[in-house]
Amino acid sequence: NLRGSSSGHTTMGSESPAPQRPAVQQITLSTFIQNLGTAAVAGVIGASTVFPVDFVKTRLQNQSKATGLYNGPMDVIKQTLAKEGARGLYRGLGANLVGIMPEKAIKLAVNDIARQYFANRSADGKVSIAAGVFSGGLAGFMQCVA
C-alpha cells in the first residue's frame, strides 16, 4: 500500500486495516421474550406514572354540569386525597395494566426486533431514518392488531 511521506511523495508501506463491520447480533426467540418482558415492565412504569393524570381527566369528564362535583383538576386531587388517600388516585390501575402490559410489550419488543433486523443488514450497523420509521410503523400496527 502507498503511504504519504513528509515530502508529499508516496512510499511503500504496510496496509491499513479495512473498517470493521459491527458484529451481527442474533435475533432469537429468547431475545424476543426478553424484550417482551422488559417492554412490559416499561409499560407498567409508564402507565403507573401517568395514571393519576388520567384519573383526574376521567373524573372531570364523567361529572355532569348539574352535579358539578369538581371545580377543576386540583379540586379532584384535593377531594380524592381527603376521601380516599393517595391510593385513591390509583383506583382502577390494575384493570388498566391488564390491557396496557401486553399492548406495550408487543409494541416495544417488535420495534426493538425490527430495528435490530435493519441494523444487522446495514454496512455500519446503524438504522436509517426510513428503517426506523418503518420499524415504528410496524410496531404500532402490531400493537393495534394484538
Coordinates of C-alpha atoms in Angstrom, one line a residue:
N1 CA 0.0 0.0 0.0
L2 CA 1.2 3.5 -0.6
R3 CA 1.7 5.9 2.3
G4 CA 2.4 9.6 2.2
S5 CA 5.8 10.9 3.4
S6 CA 6.6 14.3 4.9
S7 CA 7.7 15.5 1.4
G8 CA 4.3 14.7 -0.1
H9 CA 5.6 11.8 -2.1
T10 CA 4.2 8.3 -1.6
T11 CA 6.2 5.4 -0.4
M12 CA 5.5 1.7 0.0
G13 CA 4.3 0.7 3.5
S14 CA 2.0 -1.6 5.4
E15 CA -1.6 -1.9 4.6
S16 CA -4.1 0.0 6.8
P17 CA -6.8 -2.2 8.1
A18 CA -10.2 -2.0 6.4
P19 CA -13.0 -0.7 8.6
Q20 CA -14.7 -3.4 10.6
R21 CA -18.4 -4.0 10.2
P22 CA -20.2 -4.2 13.5
A23 CA -20.9 -7.8 14.7
V24 CA -24.3 -9.1 13.7
Q25 CA -26.5 -9.8 16.7
Q26 CA -28.7 -12.9 16.5
I27 CA -32.4 -12.3 16.8
T28 CA -33.7 -15.3 18.7
L29 CA -36.9 -16.3 20.5
S30 CA -35.0 -15.9 23.7
T31 CA -34.2 -12.3 22.8
F32 CA -37.8 -11.6 21.7
I33 CA -39.1 -13.0 25.0
Q34 CA -36.6 -10.9 27.0
N35 CA -37.7 -7.8 25.0
L36 CA -41.3 -8.6 25.8
G37 CA -40.6 -8.8 29.5
T38 CA -38.6 -5.6 29.7
A39 CA -41.2 -3.8 27.5
A40 CA -44.0 -5.0 29.8
V41 CA -42.1 -3.5 32.8
A42 CA -41.6 -0.3 30.9
G43 CA -45.3 -0.2 30.1
V44 CA -46.2 -0.7 33.8
I45 CA -43.9 2.1 34.8
G46 CA -45.2 4.5 32.1
A47 CA -48.8 3.7 32.8
S48 CA -48.4 4.0 36.6
T49 CA -46.6 7.3 36.2
V50 CA -49.3 9.0 34.2
F51 CA -52.3 7.2 35.7
P52 CA -53.2 9.9 38.3
V53 CA -53.4 12.5 35.4
D54 CA -55.7 10.1 33.5
F55 CA -57.8 9.5 36.7
V56 CA -58.3 13.2 37.2
K57 CA -59.3 13.7 33.5
T58 CA -61.8 10.9 33.7
R59 CA -63.4 12.2 36.9
L60 CA -63.8 15.7 35.3
Q61 CA -65.2 14.2 32.1
N62 CA -67.7 12.0 34.0
Q63 CA -69.2 14.7 36.1
S64 CA -72.4 16.3 34.8
K65 CA -73.0 20.0 34.6
A66 CA -75.9 19.6 37.0
T67 CA -73.8 17.9 39.8
G68 CA -70.6 19.8 39.3
L69 CA -68.7 17.9 41.9
Y70 CA -65.3 19.3 41.0
N71 CA -64.0 22.8 40.3
G72 CA -61.0 21.7 38.2
P73 CA -58.1 19.3 38.3
M74 CA -56.6 20.4 41.6
D75 CA -60.1 20.1 43.2
V76 CA -60.3 16.5 42.0
I77 CA -56.9 15.8 43.6
K78 CA -57.8 17.5 46.9
Q79 CA -61.1 15.7 47.2
T80 CA -59.7 12.3 46.3
L81 CA -56.8 12.7 48.7
A82 CA -59.2 13.8 51.5
K83 CA -61.7 11.0 51.0
E84 CA -59.5 8.1 49.7
G85 CA -55.9 9.0 50.4
A86 CA -53.1 8.7 47.9
R87 CA -54.2 5.2 46.8
G88 CA -57.4 6.7 45.6
L89 CA -55.5 8.4 42.7
Y90 CA -54.6 4.9 41.5
R91 CA -58.0 3.3 41.8
G92 CA -58.5 1.2 38.6
L93 CA -54.8 1.0 37.8
G94 CA -54.9 -2.8 37.9
A95 CA -57.6 -3.1 35.3
N96 CA -55.7 -0.6 33.1
L97 CA -52.5 -2.5 33.4
V98 CA -54.2 -5.7 32.2
G99 CA -54.7 -4.0 28.9
I100 CA -51.6 -1.9 28.8
M101 CA -48.9 -4.5 29.6
P102 CA -49.4 -6.8 26.6
E103 CA -50.0 -3.9 24.3
K104 CA -46.8 -2.0 25.2
A105 CA -44.8 -5.2 25.4
I106 CA -45.7 -6.1 21.9
K107 CA -45.1 -2.6 20.5
L108 CA -41.8 -2.1 22.1
A109 CA -40.5 -5.6 21.5
V110 CA -41.5 -5.6 17.8
N111 CA -39.8 -2.1 17.4
D112 CA -36.6 -3.4 19.0
I113 CA -36.6 -6.6 16.9
A114 CA -37.3 -4.7 13.7
R115 CA -34.6 -2.1 14.4
Q116 CA -32.1 -4.9 15.2
Y117 CA -33.0 -6.6 11.9
F118 CA -32.2 -3.4 9.9
A119 CA -29.1 -2.7 11.9
N120 CA -27.8 -6.2 11.1
R121 CA -28.2 -5.5 7.4
S122 CA -26.6 -2.1 7.2
A123 CA -22.9 -1.7 6.5
D124 CA -22.3 0.5 9.5
G125 CA -24.6 -1.2 11.9
K126 CA -26.9 1.8 12.2
V127 CA -30.6 2.1 11.5
S128 CA -31.5 4.6 8.7
I129 CA -34.3 7.1 9.3
A130 CA -36.5 5.2 6.8
A131 CA -35.9 1.9 8.6
G132 CA -36.6 3.5 11.9
V133 CA -39.9 4.9 10.7
F134 CA -40.8 1.5 9.2
S135 CA -39.9 -0.2 12.5
G136 CA -42.1 2.2 14.4
G137 CA -45.0 1.8 12.0
L138 CA -44.7 -2.0 12.1
A139 CA -44.7 -1.9 15.9
G140 CA -47.7 0.4 16.0
F141 CA -49.6 -1.9 13.6
M142 CA -48.8 -5.0 15.7
Q143 CA -49.9 -3.1 18.8
C144 CA -53.3 -2.4 17.2
V145 CA -53.7 -5.9 15.8
A146 CA -52.9 -7.6 19.1

